[in-house]
Coordinates of C-alpha atoms and ligand atoms in Angstrom, one line a residue:
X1 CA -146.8 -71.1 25.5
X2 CA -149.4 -68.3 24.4
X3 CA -153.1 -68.9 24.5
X4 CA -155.0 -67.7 21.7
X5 CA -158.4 -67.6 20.6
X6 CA -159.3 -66.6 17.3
X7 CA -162.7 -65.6 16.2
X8 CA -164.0 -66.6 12.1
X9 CA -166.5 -64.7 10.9
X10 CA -169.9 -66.6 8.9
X11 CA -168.4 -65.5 5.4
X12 CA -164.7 -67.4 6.8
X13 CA -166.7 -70.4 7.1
X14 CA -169.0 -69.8 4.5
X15 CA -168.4 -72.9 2.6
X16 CA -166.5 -76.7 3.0
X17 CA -163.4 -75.1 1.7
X18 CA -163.6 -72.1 3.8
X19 CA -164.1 -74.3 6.2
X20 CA -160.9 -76.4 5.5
X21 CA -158.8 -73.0 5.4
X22 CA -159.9 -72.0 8.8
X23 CA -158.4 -75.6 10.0
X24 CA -155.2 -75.3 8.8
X25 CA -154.7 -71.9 10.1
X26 CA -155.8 -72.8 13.4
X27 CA -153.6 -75.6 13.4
X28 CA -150.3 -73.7 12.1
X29 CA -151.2 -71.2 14.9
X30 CA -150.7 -74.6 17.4
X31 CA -148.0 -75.8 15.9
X32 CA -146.0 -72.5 16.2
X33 CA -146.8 -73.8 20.5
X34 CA -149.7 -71.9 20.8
X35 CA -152.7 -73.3 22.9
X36 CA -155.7 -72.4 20.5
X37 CA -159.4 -71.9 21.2
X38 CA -161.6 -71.0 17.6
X39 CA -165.1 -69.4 18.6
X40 CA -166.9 -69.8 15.5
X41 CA -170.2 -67.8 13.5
X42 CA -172.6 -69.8 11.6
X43 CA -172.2 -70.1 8.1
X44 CA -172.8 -67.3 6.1
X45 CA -176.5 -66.6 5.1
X46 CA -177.2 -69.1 8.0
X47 CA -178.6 -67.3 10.5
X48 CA -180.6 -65.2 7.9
X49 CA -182.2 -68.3 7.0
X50 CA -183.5 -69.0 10.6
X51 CA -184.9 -65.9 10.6
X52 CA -186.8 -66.0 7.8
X53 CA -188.1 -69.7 8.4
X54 CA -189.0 -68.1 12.0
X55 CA -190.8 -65.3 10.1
X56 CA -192.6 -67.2 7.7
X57 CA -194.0 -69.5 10.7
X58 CA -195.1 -66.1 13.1
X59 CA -193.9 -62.6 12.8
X60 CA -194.6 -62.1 16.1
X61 CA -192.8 -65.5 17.2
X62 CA -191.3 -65.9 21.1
X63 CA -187.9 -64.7 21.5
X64 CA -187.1 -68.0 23.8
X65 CA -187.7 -70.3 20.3
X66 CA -186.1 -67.6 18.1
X67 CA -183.4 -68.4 20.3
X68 CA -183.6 -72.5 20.1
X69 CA -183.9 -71.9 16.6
X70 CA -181.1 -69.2 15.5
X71 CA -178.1 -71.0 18.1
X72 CA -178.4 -74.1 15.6
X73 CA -176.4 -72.4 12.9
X74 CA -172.8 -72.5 15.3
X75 CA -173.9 -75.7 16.0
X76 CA -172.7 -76.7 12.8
X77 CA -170.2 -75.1 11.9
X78 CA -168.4 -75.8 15.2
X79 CA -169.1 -79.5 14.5
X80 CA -167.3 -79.4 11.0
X81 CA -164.2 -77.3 12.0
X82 CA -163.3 -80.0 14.4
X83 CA -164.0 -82.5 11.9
X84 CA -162.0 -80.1 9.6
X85 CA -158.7 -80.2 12.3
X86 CA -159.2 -84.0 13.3
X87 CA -158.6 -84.7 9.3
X88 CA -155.8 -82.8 9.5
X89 CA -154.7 -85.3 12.2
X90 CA -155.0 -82.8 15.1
X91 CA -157.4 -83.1 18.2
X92 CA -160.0 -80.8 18.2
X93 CA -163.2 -80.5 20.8
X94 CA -166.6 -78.2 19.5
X95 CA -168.3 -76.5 22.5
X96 CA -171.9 -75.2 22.7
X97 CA -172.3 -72.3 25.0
X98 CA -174.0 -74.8 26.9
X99 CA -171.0 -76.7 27.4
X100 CA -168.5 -74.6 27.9
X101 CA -171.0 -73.0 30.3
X102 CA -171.0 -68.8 29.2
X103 CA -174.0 -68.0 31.4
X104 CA -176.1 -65.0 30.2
X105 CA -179.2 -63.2 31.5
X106 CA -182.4 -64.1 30.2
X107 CA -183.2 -61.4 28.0
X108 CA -183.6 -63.4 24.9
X109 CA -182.5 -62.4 21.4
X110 CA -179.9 -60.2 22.9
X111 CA -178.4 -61.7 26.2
X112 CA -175.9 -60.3 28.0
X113 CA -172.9 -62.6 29.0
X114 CA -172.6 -62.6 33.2
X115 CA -169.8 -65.3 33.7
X116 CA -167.7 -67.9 32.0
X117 CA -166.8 -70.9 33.6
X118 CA -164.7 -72.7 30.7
X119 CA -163.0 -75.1 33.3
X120 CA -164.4 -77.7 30.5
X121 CA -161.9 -75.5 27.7
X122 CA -159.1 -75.4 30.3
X123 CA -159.2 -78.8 30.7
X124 CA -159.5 -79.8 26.7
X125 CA -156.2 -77.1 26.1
X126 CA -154.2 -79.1 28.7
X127 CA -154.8 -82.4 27.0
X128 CA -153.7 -81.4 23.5
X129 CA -157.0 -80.5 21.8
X130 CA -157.9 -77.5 19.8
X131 CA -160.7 -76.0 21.5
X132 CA -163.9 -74.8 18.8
X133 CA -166.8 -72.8 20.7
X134 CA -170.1 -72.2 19.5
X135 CA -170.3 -68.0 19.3
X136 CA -173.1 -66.0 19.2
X137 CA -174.9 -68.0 22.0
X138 CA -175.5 -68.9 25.8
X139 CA -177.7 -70.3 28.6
X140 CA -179.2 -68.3 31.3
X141 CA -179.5 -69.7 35.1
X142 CA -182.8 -71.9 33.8
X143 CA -181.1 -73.7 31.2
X144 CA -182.6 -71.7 28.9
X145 CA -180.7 -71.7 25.3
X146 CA -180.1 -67.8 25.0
X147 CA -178.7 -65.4 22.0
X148 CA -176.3 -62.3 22.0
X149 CA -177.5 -60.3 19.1
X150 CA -176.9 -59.8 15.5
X151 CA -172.8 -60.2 15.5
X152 CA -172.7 -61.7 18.8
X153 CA -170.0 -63.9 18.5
X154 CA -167.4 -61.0 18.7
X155 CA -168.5 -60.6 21.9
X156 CA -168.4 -64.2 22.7
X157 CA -164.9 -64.4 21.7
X158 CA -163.7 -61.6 23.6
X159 CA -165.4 -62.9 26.6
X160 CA -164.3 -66.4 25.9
X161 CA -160.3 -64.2 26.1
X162 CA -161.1 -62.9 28.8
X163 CA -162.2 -65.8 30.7
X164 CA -159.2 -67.5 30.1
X165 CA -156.9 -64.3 30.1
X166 CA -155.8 -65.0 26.6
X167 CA -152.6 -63.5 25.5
X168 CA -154.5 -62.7 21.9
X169 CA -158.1 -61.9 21.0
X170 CA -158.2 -62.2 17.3
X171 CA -161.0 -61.5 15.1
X172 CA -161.1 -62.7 11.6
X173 CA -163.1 -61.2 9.2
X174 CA -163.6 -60.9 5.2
X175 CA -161.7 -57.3 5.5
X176 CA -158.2 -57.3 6.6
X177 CA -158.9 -54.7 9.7
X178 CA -161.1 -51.7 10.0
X179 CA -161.4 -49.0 7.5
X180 CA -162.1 -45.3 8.1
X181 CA -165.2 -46.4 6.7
X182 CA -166.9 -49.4 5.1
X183 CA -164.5 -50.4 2.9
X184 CA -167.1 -52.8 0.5
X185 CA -168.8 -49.0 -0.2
X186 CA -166.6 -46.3 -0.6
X187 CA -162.6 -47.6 -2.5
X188 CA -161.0 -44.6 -0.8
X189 CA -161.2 -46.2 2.8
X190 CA -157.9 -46.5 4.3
X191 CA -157.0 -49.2 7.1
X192 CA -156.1 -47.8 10.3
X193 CA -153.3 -49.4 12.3
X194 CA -154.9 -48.5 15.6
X195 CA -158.0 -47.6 16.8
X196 CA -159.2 -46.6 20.2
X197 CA -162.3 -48.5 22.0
X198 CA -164.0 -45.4 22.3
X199 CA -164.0 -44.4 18.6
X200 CA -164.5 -47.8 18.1
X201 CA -167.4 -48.3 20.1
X202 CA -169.1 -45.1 18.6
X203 CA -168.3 -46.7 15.5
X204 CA -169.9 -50.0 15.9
X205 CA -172.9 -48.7 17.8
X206 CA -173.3 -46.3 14.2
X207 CA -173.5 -49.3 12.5
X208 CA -170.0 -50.2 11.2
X209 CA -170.7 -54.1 11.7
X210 CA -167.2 -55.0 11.8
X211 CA -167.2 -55.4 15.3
X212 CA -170.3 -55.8 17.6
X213 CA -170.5 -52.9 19.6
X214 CA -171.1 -55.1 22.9
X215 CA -167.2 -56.6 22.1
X216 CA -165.7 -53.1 22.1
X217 CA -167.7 -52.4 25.4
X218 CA -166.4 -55.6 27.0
X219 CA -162.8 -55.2 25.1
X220 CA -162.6 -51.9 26.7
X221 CA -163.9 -52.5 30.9
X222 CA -160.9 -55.7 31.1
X223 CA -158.4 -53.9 29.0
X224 CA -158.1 -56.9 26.0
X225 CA -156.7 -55.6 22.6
X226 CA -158.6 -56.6 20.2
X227 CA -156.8 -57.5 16.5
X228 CA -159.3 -57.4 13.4
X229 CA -157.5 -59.2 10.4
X230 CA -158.2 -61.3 7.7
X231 CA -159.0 -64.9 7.5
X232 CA -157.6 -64.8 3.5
X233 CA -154.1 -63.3 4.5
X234 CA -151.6 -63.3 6.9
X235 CA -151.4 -58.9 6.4
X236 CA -151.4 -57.5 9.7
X237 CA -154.7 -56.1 10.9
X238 CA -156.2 -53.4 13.3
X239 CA -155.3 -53.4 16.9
X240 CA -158.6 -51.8 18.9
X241 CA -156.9 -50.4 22.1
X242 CA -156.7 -47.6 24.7
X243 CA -156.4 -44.3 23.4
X244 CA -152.8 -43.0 23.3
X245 CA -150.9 -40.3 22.0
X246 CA -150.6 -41.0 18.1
X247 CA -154.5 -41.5 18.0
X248 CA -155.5 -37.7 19.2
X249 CA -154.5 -35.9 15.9
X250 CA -157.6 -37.1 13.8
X251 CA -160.6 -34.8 14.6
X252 CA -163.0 -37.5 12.2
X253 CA -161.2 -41.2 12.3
X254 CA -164.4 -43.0 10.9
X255 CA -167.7 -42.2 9.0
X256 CA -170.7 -45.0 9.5
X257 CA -173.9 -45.7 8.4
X258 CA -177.0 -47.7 9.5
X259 CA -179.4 -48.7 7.4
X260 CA -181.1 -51.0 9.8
X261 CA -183.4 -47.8 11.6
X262 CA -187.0 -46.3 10.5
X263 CA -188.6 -43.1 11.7
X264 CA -191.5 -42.3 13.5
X265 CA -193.5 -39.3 13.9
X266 CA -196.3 -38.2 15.8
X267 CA -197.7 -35.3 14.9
X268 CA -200.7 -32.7 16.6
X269 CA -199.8 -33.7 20.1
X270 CA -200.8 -31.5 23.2
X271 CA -197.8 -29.6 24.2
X272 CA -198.1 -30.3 28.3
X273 CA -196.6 -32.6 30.9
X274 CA -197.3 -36.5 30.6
X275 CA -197.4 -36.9 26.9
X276 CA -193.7 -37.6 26.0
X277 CA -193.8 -40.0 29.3
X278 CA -196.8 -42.0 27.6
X279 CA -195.8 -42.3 24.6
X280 CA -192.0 -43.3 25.5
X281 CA -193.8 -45.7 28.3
X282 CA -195.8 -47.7 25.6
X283 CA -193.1 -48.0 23.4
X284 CA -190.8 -49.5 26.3
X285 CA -193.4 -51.8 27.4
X286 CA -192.9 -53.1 24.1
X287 CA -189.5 -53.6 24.1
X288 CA -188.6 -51.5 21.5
X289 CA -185.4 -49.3 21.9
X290 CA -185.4 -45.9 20.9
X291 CA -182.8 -43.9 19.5
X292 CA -183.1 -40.8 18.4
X293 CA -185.7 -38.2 19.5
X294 CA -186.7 -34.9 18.3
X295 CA -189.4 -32.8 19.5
X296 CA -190.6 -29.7 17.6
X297 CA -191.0 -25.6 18.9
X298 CA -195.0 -26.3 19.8
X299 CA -197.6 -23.5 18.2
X300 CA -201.0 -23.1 19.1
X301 CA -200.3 -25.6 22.2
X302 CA -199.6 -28.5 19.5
X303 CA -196.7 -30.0 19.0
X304 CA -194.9 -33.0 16.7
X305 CA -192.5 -35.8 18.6
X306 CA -190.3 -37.5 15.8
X307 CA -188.1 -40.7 17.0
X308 CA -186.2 -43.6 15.4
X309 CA -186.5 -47.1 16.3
X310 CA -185.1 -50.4 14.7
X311 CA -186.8 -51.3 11.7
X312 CA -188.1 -54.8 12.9
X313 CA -190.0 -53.0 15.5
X314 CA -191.8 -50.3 13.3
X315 CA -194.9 -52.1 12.6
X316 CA -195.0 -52.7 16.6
X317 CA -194.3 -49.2 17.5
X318 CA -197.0 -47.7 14.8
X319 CA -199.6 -50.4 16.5
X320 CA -198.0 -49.3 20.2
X321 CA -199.1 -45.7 19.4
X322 CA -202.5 -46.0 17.9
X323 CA -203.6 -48.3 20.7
X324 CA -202.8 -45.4 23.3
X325 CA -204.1 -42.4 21.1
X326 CA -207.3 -41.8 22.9
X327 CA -204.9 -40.9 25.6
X328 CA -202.2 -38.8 23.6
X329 CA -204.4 -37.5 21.5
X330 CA -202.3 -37.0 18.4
X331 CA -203.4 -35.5 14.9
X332 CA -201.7 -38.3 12.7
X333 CA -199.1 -40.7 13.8
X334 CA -197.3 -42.4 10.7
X335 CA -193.5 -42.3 9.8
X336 CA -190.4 -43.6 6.9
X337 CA -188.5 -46.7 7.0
X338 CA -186.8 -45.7 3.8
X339 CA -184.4 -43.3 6.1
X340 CA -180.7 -44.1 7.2
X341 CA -178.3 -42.9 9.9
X342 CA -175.0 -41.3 8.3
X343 CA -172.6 -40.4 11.5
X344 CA -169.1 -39.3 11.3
X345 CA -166.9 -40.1 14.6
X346 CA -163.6 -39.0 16.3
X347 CA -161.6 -38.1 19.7
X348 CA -160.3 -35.0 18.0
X349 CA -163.4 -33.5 17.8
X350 CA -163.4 -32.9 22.0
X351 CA -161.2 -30.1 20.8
X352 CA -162.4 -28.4 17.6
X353 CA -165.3 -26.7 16.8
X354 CA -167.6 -26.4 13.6
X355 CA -167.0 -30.1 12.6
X356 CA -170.6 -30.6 12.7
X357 CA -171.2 -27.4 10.5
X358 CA -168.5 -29.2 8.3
X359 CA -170.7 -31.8 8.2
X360 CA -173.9 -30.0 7.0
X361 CA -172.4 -28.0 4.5
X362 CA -170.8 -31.0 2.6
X363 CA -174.2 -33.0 2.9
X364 CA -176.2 -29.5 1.4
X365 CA -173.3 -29.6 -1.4
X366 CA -174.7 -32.4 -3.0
X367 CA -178.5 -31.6 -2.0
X368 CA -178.9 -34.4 0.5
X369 CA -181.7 -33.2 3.5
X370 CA -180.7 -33.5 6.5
X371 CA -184.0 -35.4 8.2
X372 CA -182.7 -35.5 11.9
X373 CA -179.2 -34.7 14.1
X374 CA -177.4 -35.7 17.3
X375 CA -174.4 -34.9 18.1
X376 CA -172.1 -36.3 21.3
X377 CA -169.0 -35.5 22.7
X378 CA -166.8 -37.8 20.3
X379 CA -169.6 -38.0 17.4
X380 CA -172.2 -36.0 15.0
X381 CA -175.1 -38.1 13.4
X382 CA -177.4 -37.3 10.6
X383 CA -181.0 -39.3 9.3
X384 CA -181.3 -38.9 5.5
X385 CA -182.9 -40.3 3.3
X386 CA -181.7 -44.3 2.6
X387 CA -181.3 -43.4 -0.9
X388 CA -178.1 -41.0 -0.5
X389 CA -176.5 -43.4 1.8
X390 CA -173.8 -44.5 -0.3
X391 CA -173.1 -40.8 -1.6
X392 CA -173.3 -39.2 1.7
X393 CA -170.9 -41.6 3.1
X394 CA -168.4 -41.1 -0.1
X395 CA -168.9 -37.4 0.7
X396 CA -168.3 -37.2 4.4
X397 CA -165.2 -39.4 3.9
X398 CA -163.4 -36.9 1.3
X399 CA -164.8 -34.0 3.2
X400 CA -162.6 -35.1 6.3
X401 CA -159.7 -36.0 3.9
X402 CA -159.9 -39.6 5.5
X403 CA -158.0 -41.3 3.3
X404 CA -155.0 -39.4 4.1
X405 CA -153.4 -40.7 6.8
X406 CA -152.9 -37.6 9.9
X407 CA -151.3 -39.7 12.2
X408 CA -147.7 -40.7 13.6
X409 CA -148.6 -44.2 12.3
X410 CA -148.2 -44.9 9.0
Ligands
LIG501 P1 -168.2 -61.5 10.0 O1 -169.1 -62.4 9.3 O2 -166.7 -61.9 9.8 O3 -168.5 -61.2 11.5 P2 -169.4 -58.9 9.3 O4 -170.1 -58.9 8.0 O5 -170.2 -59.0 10.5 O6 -168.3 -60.1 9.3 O7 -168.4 -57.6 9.4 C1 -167.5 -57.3 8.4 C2 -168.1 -56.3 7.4 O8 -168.2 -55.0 8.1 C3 -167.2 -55.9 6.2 O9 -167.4 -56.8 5.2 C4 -167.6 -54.5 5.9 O10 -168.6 -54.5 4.8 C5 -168.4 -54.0 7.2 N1 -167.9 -52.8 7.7 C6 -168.6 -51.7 8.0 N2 -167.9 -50.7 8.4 C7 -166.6 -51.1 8.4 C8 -165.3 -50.5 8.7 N3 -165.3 -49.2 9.2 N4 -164.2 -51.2 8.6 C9 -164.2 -52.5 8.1 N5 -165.4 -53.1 7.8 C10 -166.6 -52.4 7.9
LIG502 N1 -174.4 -65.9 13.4 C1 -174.8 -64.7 14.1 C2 -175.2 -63.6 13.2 O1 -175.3 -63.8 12.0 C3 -173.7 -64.2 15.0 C4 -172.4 -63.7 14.3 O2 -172.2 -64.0 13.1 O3 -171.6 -63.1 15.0 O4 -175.6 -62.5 13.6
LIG503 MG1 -170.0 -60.0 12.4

């Protein structure tokens, strides 16, 4: 008898029905003598919702209560998909994280699991039930009610298979695996059959929200496949794995794009030891993480620092600045959330040289400025302006002939 657990996305229970659809397949997938554990997102839109009604209360609300608040969305929808099974005449169990217990650190709004116990979902599998757990959330050692970040509840369900050294880690999504890149914005994405952790890791930390980057990271350090497939069809999906043979031919496997980053710039700074610690020092204090950073050739013992940091945290990053200015002494700090990360990814490109120039020239071909780079062993990433997003992914993607298909695989 396997052990499965199965993951359903918020637009896979975005509705009653969808709801109702998600039951049944869980229980075919017992009756073919599986045992079978469903971690669950909220509804789709849910979580938005909470977010805004958190906004609309205090921007600047606590991240403990933004956590009370936000978990209540797979509250629900566990609830319902065991009500969905039992009317199907099956018994089912829902889970908080809680309950189950998946113990996190404290670091709320985007905990990181520590330990499982899920004696509780060991016990409910040997009795006969279908087991539903609440993703996305946890508790720390205080009995604090915790949350894993945007997408979280990949990451619960892997380490919900871990835990229980599932046989299967499936994640069900509304594409049927993942695509060389988004598939909802460019039609020439192709579905790849296999994908390493580390290209997919790049590729979720880029922004391709398919999978939560933390799931690839914890996929990869216990060695758990992961399979991405659709909750509308039965079509075989994409298996996230260890690198082998058939995977090195494609220099660029994936383009991605992040919309979700903004630009800063500070410009007229004193080119001399200290400042790029102060400034980097106040913006940590405030818990913002930065991405990328640029600093500029300085002339006349001036120089400009330009950095990218999540969008929600622009307006606390500008404040950050101007409240240590008398010490940095900058000209004019100001920056552009209208900007958006374009990155292309791939093993192959360990090996071959001028795939970032590639890069540049097909971006320049269809006047799109390149605002910011970085480049790392395994990927190249460009800032442009949000507008050409779309286009500069479309471009990228034919300019690595992704949609033809370069490996043994097929
Ligand atoms: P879920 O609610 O099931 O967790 P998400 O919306 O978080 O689903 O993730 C699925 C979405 O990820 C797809 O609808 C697609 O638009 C987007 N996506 C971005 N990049 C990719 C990619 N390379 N392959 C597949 N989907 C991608
Ligand atoms: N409901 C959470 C979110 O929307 C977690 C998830 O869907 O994975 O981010
Ligand atoms: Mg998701």
């Amino acid at each position: 008898m396997a052990l499965v657990v199965q993951k359903y996305g918020g637009t896979s229970v975005g509705s009653i029905e969808r709801i109702k659809n998600v039951a049944q397949r869980v229980v075919a997938t017992k009756n073919q003598g599986n045992q079978v554990v469903a971690v669950l997102s909220a509804m789709s839109g849910e979580t938005d919702r909470l977010i805004n009604l958190a906004n609309e209360i205090d921007p600047e609300h606590s991240r403990r209560e933004y956590d009370v608040l936000v978990a209540s969305g797979e509250q629900v929808s566990i609830s319902l998909l065991a009500m969905a099974i039992e009317a199907l005449g099956e018994k089912a169990i829902s889970f908080l994280g809680s309950q189950v217990v998946i113990r996190t650190d404290s670091d709320h709004s985007r905990a990181r699991i520590q330990d499982i116990e899920g004696d509780r979902i060991k016990e409910a599998l040997t009795g006969g039930f279908i087991v539903v757990v609440a993703g996305f959330q946890g508790v720390d050692e205080d009995g604090n009610i915790t949350t894993l970040g945007r997408g979280g509840s990949d990451t619960s369900a892997v380490a919900v298979a871990t835990a229980l050294t599932a046989d299967v880690c499936e994640i069900y999504t509304d594409v049927d695996g993942v695509y060389t890149t988004d598939p909802n914005i460019c039609k020439e994405a192709r579905k790849l059959h296999k994908i390493s952790y580390d290209e997919m890791l790049e590729l979720a930390s880029l922004g391709a929200k398919v999978l939560q980057n933390r799931s690839v990271e914890f996929a990869q350090k216990y060695g758990i496949p992961i399979h991405v497939r659709s909750s509308f069809s039965d079509i075989e999906g994409t298996i996230v794995c260890k690198e082998d043979e058939s995977m090195e031919k494609a220099i660029v496997s994936g383009v991605a794009y992040n919309k979700n980053e903004a630009k800063v710039t500070i410009r007229g700074i004193p080119d001399r030891p200290g400042i790029a610690a102060s400034i980097f020092s106040a913006i940590a204090e405030e818990g913002i993480v930065v991405d990328m950073i640029i600093q500029n050739t300085s002339a006349e013992g001036l120089t400009d620092l330009t950095f990218t940091v999540p969008k929600l945290d622009y307006d606390h990053a500008i404040s950050a600045l101007h409240k240590i200015n008398q010490e940095i002494d900058a000209s004019e700090i100001d920056g552009d959330k209208n900007i958006a990360k374009v990155s292309i990814v791939g093993i192959g490109m360990r090996t071959h040289a001028s795939v970032a120039g590639r890069m540049f020239t097909a971006l320049s071909q269809e006047n799109i400025n390149i605002l910011m780079i970085s480049t790392s062993e395994i990927k190249v990433s460009c800032v442009i302006a949000e507008k050409y997003t779309e286009l500069a992914v479309r471009v990228l993607h034919q300019e690595f002939e992704l949609a033809k298909d370069t490996t043994d695989e097929s």
